[in-house]
Short mmCIF file of N, CA, C and O in Angstrom, two decimals:
data_model
loop_
_atom_site.label_atom_id
_atom_site.label_comp_id
_atom_site.label_asym_id
_atom_site.label_seq_id
_atom_site.Cartn_x
_atom_site.Cartn_y
_atom_site.Cartn_z
N MET A 1 2.83 18.79 -16.49
CA MET A 1 3.14 19.79 -15.48
C MET A 1 2.21 19.60 -14.29
O MET A 1 1.02 19.42 -14.43
N SER A 2 2.75 19.70 -13.11
CA SER A 2 1.98 19.51 -11.89
C SER A 2 1.24 20.78 -11.49
O SER A 2 1.71 21.89 -11.73
N ASP A 3 0.08 20.60 -10.85
CA ASP A 3 -0.65 21.72 -10.28
C ASP A 3 -0.11 22.08 -8.90
O ASP A 3 -0.56 23.03 -8.29
N ARG A 4 0.83 21.30 -8.41
CA ARG A 4 1.39 21.52 -7.07
C ARG A 4 2.37 22.70 -7.13
O ARG A 4 3.20 22.77 -8.02
N PRO A 5 2.27 23.63 -6.18
CA PRO A 5 3.23 24.73 -6.13
C PRO A 5 4.66 24.20 -5.99
O PRO A 5 4.89 23.15 -5.38
N ALA A 6 5.62 24.93 -6.55
CA ALA A 6 7.01 24.49 -6.55
C ALA A 6 7.55 24.27 -5.14
O ALA A 6 8.41 23.43 -4.94
N ASP A 7 7.03 25.01 -4.15
CA ASP A 7 7.55 24.87 -2.79
C ASP A 7 6.82 23.82 -1.97
O ASP A 7 7.14 23.59 -0.82
N GLU A 8 5.82 23.16 -2.56
CA GLU A 8 5.08 22.13 -1.82
C GLU A 8 5.89 20.84 -1.78
O GLU A 8 6.53 20.47 -2.76
N SER A 9 5.85 20.15 -0.66
CA SER A 9 6.59 18.91 -0.49
C SER A 9 6.05 17.82 -1.40
O SER A 9 4.86 17.78 -1.69
N PRO A 10 6.95 16.90 -1.82
CA PRO A 10 6.47 15.77 -2.61
C PRO A 10 5.57 14.89 -1.75
O PRO A 10 5.63 14.95 -0.52
N PRO A 11 4.72 14.08 -2.39
CA PRO A 11 3.85 13.21 -1.61
C PRO A 11 4.67 12.24 -0.77
O PRO A 11 5.77 11.84 -1.15
N VAL A 12 4.14 11.89 0.38
CA VAL A 12 4.79 10.91 1.24
C VAL A 12 4.35 9.53 0.76
O VAL A 12 3.16 9.28 0.55
N LEU A 13 5.31 8.65 0.59
CA LEU A 13 5.05 7.29 0.14
C LEU A 13 5.16 6.34 1.31
O LEU A 13 5.92 6.57 2.25
N HIS A 14 4.43 5.23 1.21
CA HIS A 14 4.45 4.21 2.25
C HIS A 14 4.59 2.85 1.58
O HIS A 14 3.87 2.56 0.62
N VAL A 15 5.51 2.06 2.08
CA VAL A 15 5.66 0.68 1.62
C VAL A 15 4.98 -0.19 2.67
O VAL A 15 5.38 -0.18 3.84
N LEU A 16 3.94 -0.90 2.24
CA LEU A 16 3.20 -1.78 3.15
C LEU A 16 3.62 -3.21 2.86
O LEU A 16 3.45 -3.70 1.74
N LEU A 17 4.23 -3.84 3.83
CA LEU A 17 4.64 -5.24 3.72
C LEU A 17 3.56 -6.08 4.37
O LEU A 17 3.29 -5.93 5.57
N VAL A 18 2.92 -6.92 3.58
CA VAL A 18 1.84 -7.77 4.06
C VAL A 18 2.42 -9.16 4.28
O VAL A 18 2.81 -9.83 3.33
N ARG A 19 2.52 -9.58 5.54
CA ARG A 19 3.11 -10.88 5.88
C ARG A 19 2.02 -11.84 6.32
O ARG A 19 1.26 -11.54 7.24
N TYR A 20 1.97 -12.99 5.66
CA TYR A 20 1.02 -14.02 6.10
C TYR A 20 1.41 -14.50 7.49
O TYR A 20 2.57 -14.73 7.79
N THR A 21 0.40 -14.68 8.33
CA THR A 21 0.63 -15.18 9.69
C THR A 21 -0.09 -16.50 9.90
O THR A 21 -0.12 -17.01 11.02
N ALA A 22 -0.66 -17.03 8.82
CA ALA A 22 -1.41 -18.29 8.88
C ALA A 22 -1.06 -19.12 7.64
O ALA A 22 -0.58 -18.58 6.64
N PRO A 23 -1.31 -20.42 7.71
CA PRO A 23 -1.04 -21.28 6.56
C PRO A 23 -1.94 -20.90 5.37
O PRO A 23 -3.02 -20.33 5.55
N PRO A 24 -1.49 -21.22 4.14
CA PRO A 24 -2.26 -20.89 2.94
C PRO A 24 -3.72 -21.32 2.99
O PRO A 24 -4.60 -20.59 2.51
N ALA A 25 -4.01 -22.45 3.58
CA ALA A 25 -5.39 -22.93 3.64
C ALA A 25 -6.28 -21.99 4.45
O ALA A 25 -7.48 -21.87 4.19
N GLU A 26 -5.71 -21.30 5.43
CA GLU A 26 -6.48 -20.34 6.23
C GLU A 26 -6.57 -18.98 5.54
O GLU A 26 -7.51 -18.23 5.78
N VAL A 27 -5.60 -18.67 4.69
CA VAL A 27 -5.59 -17.41 3.96
C VAL A 27 -6.58 -17.45 2.80
O VAL A 27 -7.31 -16.48 2.53
N ALA A 28 -6.64 -18.58 2.10
CA ALA A 28 -7.40 -18.72 0.85
C ALA A 28 -8.85 -18.22 0.91
O ALA A 28 -9.28 -17.53 -0.02
N PRO A 29 -9.62 -18.51 1.95
CA PRO A 29 -11.01 -18.03 1.95
C PRO A 29 -11.15 -16.51 1.95
O PRO A 29 -12.21 -15.98 1.61
N HIS A 30 -10.09 -15.81 2.31
CA HIS A 30 -10.13 -14.35 2.42
C HIS A 30 -9.60 -13.64 1.18
O HIS A 30 -9.64 -12.41 1.11
N VAL A 31 -9.12 -14.40 0.19
CA VAL A 31 -8.55 -13.81 -1.02
C VAL A 31 -9.56 -12.95 -1.78
O VAL A 31 -9.24 -11.81 -2.16
N PRO A 32 -10.80 -13.41 -2.04
CA PRO A 32 -11.73 -12.56 -2.78
C PRO A 32 -11.98 -11.21 -2.09
O PRO A 32 -12.01 -10.16 -2.74
N GLY A 33 -12.12 -11.21 -0.78
CA GLY A 33 -12.31 -9.95 -0.05
C GLY A 33 -11.09 -9.07 -0.11
O GLY A 33 -11.19 -7.84 -0.23
N HIS A 34 -9.91 -9.69 -0.06
CA HIS A 34 -8.65 -8.94 -0.15
C HIS A 34 -8.52 -8.30 -1.52
O HIS A 34 -8.13 -7.13 -1.63
N VAL A 35 -8.88 -9.03 -2.57
CA VAL A 35 -8.80 -8.48 -3.94
C VAL A 35 -9.76 -7.29 -4.08
O VAL A 35 -9.39 -6.25 -4.64
N ALA A 36 -10.97 -7.41 -3.56
CA ALA A 36 -11.93 -6.30 -3.60
C ALA A 36 -11.38 -5.10 -2.83
O ALA A 36 -11.53 -3.94 -3.26
N TYR A 37 -10.75 -5.36 -1.70
CA TYR A 37 -10.13 -4.31 -0.89
C TYR A 37 -9.06 -3.58 -1.69
O TYR A 37 -9.02 -2.34 -1.72
N LEU A 38 -8.18 -4.34 -2.36
CA LEU A 38 -7.13 -3.74 -3.18
C LEU A 38 -7.74 -2.89 -4.30
O LEU A 38 -7.30 -1.76 -4.55
N GLN A 39 -8.74 -3.42 -4.98
CA GLN A 39 -9.38 -2.69 -6.08
C GLN A 39 -9.97 -1.37 -5.58
O GLN A 39 -9.85 -0.34 -6.25
N ARG A 40 -10.59 -1.40 -4.41
CA ARG A 40 -11.18 -0.18 -3.84
C ARG A 40 -10.14 0.90 -3.63
O ARG A 40 -10.33 2.06 -4.01
N TRP A 41 -9.00 0.54 -3.01
CA TRP A 41 -7.99 1.54 -2.69
C TRP A 41 -7.17 1.95 -3.91
O TRP A 41 -6.67 3.08 -3.97
N HIS A 42 -7.04 1.07 -4.90
CA HIS A 42 -6.42 1.48 -6.17
C HIS A 42 -7.32 2.51 -6.86
O HIS A 42 -6.83 3.53 -7.36
N ALA A 43 -8.63 2.26 -6.90
CA ALA A 43 -9.58 3.18 -7.53
C ALA A 43 -9.59 4.53 -6.80
O ALA A 43 -9.74 5.58 -7.44
N ASP A 44 -9.39 4.51 -5.50
CA ASP A 44 -9.34 5.72 -4.69
C ASP A 44 -8.09 6.54 -5.00
O ASP A 44 -8.07 7.75 -4.79
N GLY A 45 -7.03 5.89 -5.48
CA GLY A 45 -5.78 6.56 -5.78
C GLY A 45 -4.74 6.49 -4.68
O GLY A 45 -3.62 6.95 -4.85
N MET A 46 -5.09 5.90 -3.54
CA MET A 46 -4.12 5.79 -2.46
C MET A 46 -3.10 4.69 -2.74
O MET A 46 -1.92 4.84 -2.44
N PHE A 47 -3.54 3.56 -3.30
CA PHE A 47 -2.61 2.48 -3.64
C PHE A 47 -2.12 2.68 -5.06
O PHE A 47 -2.91 2.79 -6.00
N LEU A 48 -0.81 2.74 -5.21
CA LEU A 48 -0.19 2.93 -6.52
C LEU A 48 0.25 1.62 -7.13
O LEU A 48 0.33 1.49 -8.35
N LEU A 49 0.55 0.64 -6.30
CA LEU A 49 1.07 -0.64 -6.75
C LEU A 49 0.74 -1.68 -5.69
O LEU A 49 0.77 -1.36 -4.50
N SER A 50 0.41 -2.89 -6.12
CA SER A 50 0.26 -4.00 -5.17
C SER A 50 0.63 -5.27 -5.89
O SER A 50 0.47 -5.38 -7.10
N GLY A 51 1.19 -6.21 -5.14
CA GLY A 51 1.55 -7.48 -5.75
C GLY A 51 2.09 -8.46 -4.74
O GLY A 51 2.37 -8.12 -3.59
N GLN A 52 2.20 -9.70 -5.19
CA GLN A 52 2.73 -10.79 -4.38
C GLN A 52 4.24 -10.69 -4.27
O GLN A 52 4.90 -10.20 -5.18
N THR A 53 4.77 -11.18 -3.18
CA THR A 53 6.21 -11.31 -3.05
C THR A 53 6.65 -12.54 -3.85
O THR A 53 5.84 -13.39 -4.21
N VAL A 54 7.94 -12.64 -4.11
CA VAL A 54 8.51 -13.81 -4.77
C VAL A 54 9.59 -14.33 -3.84
O VAL A 54 10.57 -13.63 -3.59
N PRO A 55 9.41 -15.51 -3.27
CA PRO A 55 8.29 -16.42 -3.44
C PRO A 55 7.02 -15.88 -2.78
O PRO A 55 7.07 -15.07 -1.86
N ASP A 56 5.86 -16.37 -3.27
CA ASP A 56 4.59 -15.80 -2.84
C ASP A 56 4.14 -16.21 -1.44
O ASP A 56 3.19 -15.65 -0.92
N ASP A 57 4.84 -17.13 -0.83
CA ASP A 57 4.44 -17.54 0.52
C ASP A 57 4.78 -16.51 1.59
O ASP A 57 4.32 -16.62 2.72
N LEU A 58 5.52 -15.49 1.23
CA LEU A 58 5.86 -14.45 2.20
C LEU A 58 4.71 -13.47 2.41
O LEU A 58 4.54 -12.92 3.48
N GLY A 59 3.94 -13.20 1.34
CA GLY A 59 2.84 -12.24 1.44
C GLY A 59 2.81 -11.33 0.24
O GLY A 59 2.89 -11.78 -0.90
N GLY A 60 2.71 -10.03 0.48
CA GLY A 60 2.62 -9.07 -0.61
C GLY A 60 3.19 -7.72 -0.21
O GLY A 60 3.59 -7.51 0.92
N VAL A 61 3.21 -6.82 -1.21
CA VAL A 61 3.72 -5.47 -1.01
C VAL A 61 2.74 -4.51 -1.65
O VAL A 61 2.21 -4.76 -2.73
N ILE A 62 2.49 -3.40 -0.97
CA ILE A 62 1.65 -2.33 -1.49
C ILE A 62 2.44 -1.03 -1.39
O ILE A 62 3.09 -0.78 -0.37
N LEU A 63 2.40 -0.22 -2.44
CA LEU A 63 2.97 1.11 -2.40
C LEU A 63 1.80 2.09 -2.33
O LEU A 63 0.92 2.07 -3.20
N ALA A 64 1.76 2.88 -1.28
CA ALA A 64 0.65 3.80 -1.06
C ALA A 64 1.19 5.22 -0.96
O ALA A 64 2.36 5.45 -0.65
N VAL A 65 0.29 6.18 -1.20
CA VAL A 65 0.64 7.59 -1.13
C VAL A 65 -0.38 8.29 -0.25
O VAL A 65 -1.55 7.90 -0.22
N GLY A 66 0.08 9.30 0.49
CA GLY A 66 -0.84 10.09 1.29
C GLY A 66 -0.54 10.07 2.77
O GLY A 66 0.55 9.68 3.20
N ASP A 67 -1.52 10.46 3.53
CA ASP A 67 -1.42 10.58 4.98
C ASP A 67 -1.22 9.21 5.63
O ASP A 67 -1.97 8.28 5.37
N ARG A 68 -0.21 9.10 6.49
CA ARG A 68 0.09 7.81 7.13
C ARG A 68 -1.08 7.29 7.95
O ARG A 68 -1.37 6.09 7.94
N GLU A 69 -1.75 8.16 8.68
CA GLU A 69 -2.88 7.69 9.51
C GLU A 69 -3.96 7.07 8.64
O GLU A 69 -4.56 6.05 9.00
N ARG A 70 -4.22 7.67 7.49
CA ARG A 70 -5.23 7.11 6.57
C ARG A 70 -4.77 5.76 6.03
O ARG A 70 -5.55 4.82 5.93
N VAL A 71 -3.48 5.65 5.71
CA VAL A 71 -2.92 4.38 5.22
C VAL A 71 -3.04 3.31 6.31
O VAL A 71 -3.41 2.17 6.03
N GLU A 72 -2.74 3.67 7.54
CA GLU A 72 -2.85 2.72 8.65
C GLU A 72 -4.29 2.24 8.83
O GLU A 72 -4.53 1.05 9.06
N ARG A 73 -5.24 3.18 8.72
CA ARG A 73 -6.65 2.79 8.84
C ARG A 73 -7.05 1.84 7.72
O ARG A 73 -7.76 0.86 7.95
N ALA A 74 -6.59 2.13 6.51
CA ALA A 74 -6.90 1.26 5.38
C ALA A 74 -6.29 -0.13 5.58
O ALA A 74 -6.95 -1.15 5.32
N ALA A 75 -5.06 -0.20 6.06
CA ALA A 75 -4.42 -1.49 6.29
C ALA A 75 -5.20 -2.31 7.31
O ALA A 75 -5.35 -3.53 7.16
N ALA A 76 -5.72 -1.66 8.33
CA ALA A 76 -6.48 -2.36 9.36
C ALA A 76 -7.79 -2.92 8.83
O ALA A 76 -8.35 -3.85 9.41
N GLU A 77 -8.29 -2.37 7.71
CA GLU A 77 -9.54 -2.83 7.10
C GLU A 77 -9.35 -4.02 6.15
O GLU A 77 -10.34 -4.60 5.70
N ASP A 78 -8.11 -4.34 5.81
CA ASP A 78 -7.87 -5.45 4.89
C ASP A 78 -8.50 -6.72 5.48
O ASP A 78 -8.25 -7.05 6.65
N PRO A 79 -9.30 -7.45 4.71
CA PRO A 79 -9.88 -8.69 5.21
C PRO A 79 -8.84 -9.68 5.74
O PRO A 79 -9.13 -10.43 6.67
N PHE A 80 -7.64 -9.66 5.19
CA PHE A 80 -6.56 -10.51 5.72
C PHE A 80 -6.25 -10.11 7.16
O PHE A 80 -6.09 -10.98 8.04
N ALA A 81 -6.12 -8.81 7.42
CA ALA A 81 -5.80 -8.33 8.76
C ALA A 81 -6.97 -8.56 9.71
O ALA A 81 -6.77 -9.00 10.85
N VAL A 82 -8.18 -8.28 9.26
CA VAL A 82 -9.37 -8.47 10.09
C VAL A 82 -9.49 -9.93 10.52
O VAL A 82 -9.81 -10.22 11.67
N ALA A 83 -9.19 -10.85 9.60
CA ALA A 83 -9.28 -12.29 9.90
C ALA A 83 -8.08 -12.80 10.68
O ALA A 83 -8.08 -13.95 11.14
N GLY A 84 -7.04 -11.98 10.80
CA GLY A 84 -5.85 -12.41 11.53
C GLY A 84 -4.95 -13.36 10.77
O GLY A 84 -4.14 -14.06 11.38
N VAL A 85 -5.06 -13.37 9.43
CA VAL A 85 -4.22 -14.27 8.64
C VAL A 85 -3.03 -13.55 8.03
O VAL A 85 -2.19 -14.17 7.37
N ALA A 86 -2.94 -12.24 8.25
CA ALA A 86 -1.80 -11.46 7.77
C ALA A 86 -1.61 -10.25 8.68
O ALA A 86 -2.55 -9.81 9.34
N ALA A 87 -0.40 -9.76 8.69
CA ALA A 87 -0.06 -8.57 9.47
C ALA A 87 0.67 -7.59 8.57
O ALA A 87 1.34 -7.99 7.62
N TYR A 88 0.53 -6.31 8.88
CA TYR A 88 1.15 -5.26 8.09
C TYR A 88 2.33 -4.64 8.81
O TYR A 88 2.26 -4.37 10.01
N ASP A 89 3.41 -4.40 8.06
CA ASP A 89 4.50 -3.52 8.48
C ASP A 89 4.46 -2.36 7.51
O ASP A 89 4.41 -2.58 6.28
N ILE A 90 4.46 -1.14 8.02
CA ILE A 90 4.38 0.04 7.16
C ILE A 90 5.66 0.85 7.33
O ILE A 90 6.02 1.24 8.44
N VAL A 91 6.33 1.10 6.21
CA VAL A 91 7.55 1.90 6.19
C VAL A 91 7.24 3.18 5.40
O VAL A 91 6.84 3.11 4.24
N THR A 92 7.40 4.33 6.04
CA THR A 92 7.14 5.60 5.39
C THR A 92 8.43 6.14 4.80
O THR A 92 9.49 6.06 5.42
N VAL A 93 8.32 6.69 3.58
CA VAL A 93 9.49 7.16 2.84
C VAL A 93 9.25 8.59 2.38
O VAL A 93 8.24 8.86 1.74
N GLU A 94 10.16 9.48 2.73
CA GLU A 94 10.15 10.82 2.15
C GLU A 94 11.09 10.77 0.96
O GLU A 94 12.30 10.63 1.12
N ALA A 95 10.52 10.85 -0.23
CA ALA A 95 11.32 10.71 -1.45
C ALA A 95 12.29 11.89 -1.59
O ALA A 95 11.86 13.04 -1.68
N GLY A 96 13.57 11.58 -1.59
CA GLY A 96 14.59 12.60 -1.80
C GLY A 96 14.97 12.68 -3.27
O GLY A 96 15.22 13.76 -3.80
N ARG A 97 15.02 11.55 -3.93
CA ARG A 97 15.34 11.47 -5.35
C ARG A 97 14.41 10.45 -5.98
O ARG A 97 14.05 9.47 -5.36
N ALA A 98 14.02 10.70 -7.23
CA ALA A 98 13.16 9.76 -7.94
C ALA A 98 13.43 9.88 -9.43
O ALA A 98 13.75 10.95 -9.93
N ASP A 99 13.28 8.78 -10.11
CA ASP A 99 13.37 8.74 -11.56
C ASP A 99 12.31 9.67 -12.15
O ASP A 99 11.23 9.85 -11.58
N ALA A 100 12.59 10.25 -13.31
CA ALA A 100 11.67 11.19 -13.94
C ALA A 100 10.30 10.57 -14.19
O ALA A 100 9.27 11.24 -14.05
N THR A 101 10.26 9.30 -14.54
CA THR A 101 8.99 8.62 -14.79
C THR A 101 8.15 8.59 -13.52
O THR A 101 6.95 8.89 -13.54
N LEU A 102 8.78 8.24 -12.40
CA LEU A 102 8.05 8.20 -11.13
C LEU A 102 7.64 9.60 -10.70
O LEU A 102 6.53 9.80 -10.24
N ARG A 103 8.51 10.56 -10.88
CA ARG A 103 8.17 11.95 -10.52
C ARG A 103 6.93 12.39 -11.30
O ARG A 103 6.03 13.02 -10.73
N ALA A 104 6.86 12.04 -12.57
CA ALA A 104 5.71 12.43 -13.39
C ALA A 104 4.44 11.76 -12.87
O ALA A 104 3.39 12.40 -12.79
N LEU A 105 4.53 10.49 -12.48
CA LEU A 105 3.36 9.79 -11.94
C LEU A 105 2.89 10.41 -10.64
O LEU A 105 1.70 10.40 -10.33
N LEU A 106 3.81 10.94 -9.88
CA LEU A 106 3.48 11.54 -8.59
C LEU A 106 3.16 13.02 -8.72
O LEU A 106 3.06 13.73 -7.72
N GLY A 107 3.00 13.49 -9.92
CA GLY A 107 2.62 14.88 -10.11
C GLY A 107 3.79 15.85 -10.09
O GLY A 107 3.64 16.98 -9.63
N GLY A 108 4.95 15.40 -10.53
CA GLY A 108 6.09 16.29 -10.62
C GLY A 108 6.96 16.33 -9.39
O GLY A 108 7.83 17.16 -9.26
N ALA A 109 6.73 15.40 -8.45
CA ALA A 109 7.51 15.38 -7.21
C ALA A 109 8.99 15.19 -7.48
O ALA A 109 9.38 14.57 -8.39
#
């Protein structure tokens, strides 16, 4: 059961598309910093999911929850973005319908 009042809006979700803008050889030195960055935001609870695209040469995807401005600030801190080897596209989603499993993960949304 969620602690959120019944009339409170569900959390706002953001799909972050991470697109490589440089060849793999230029991306590779920044991978350890990027992994630490992901771990930090997963531990914080803002990142719910992250992973490589298939095929992996496209980049990655992150599912985040919370305030869009905070998500944008976090994306700008990614070592990939700081080094200019990747760029972010952020798509914000107001969940209208969700599977029961996902609703439970989001606190009953």
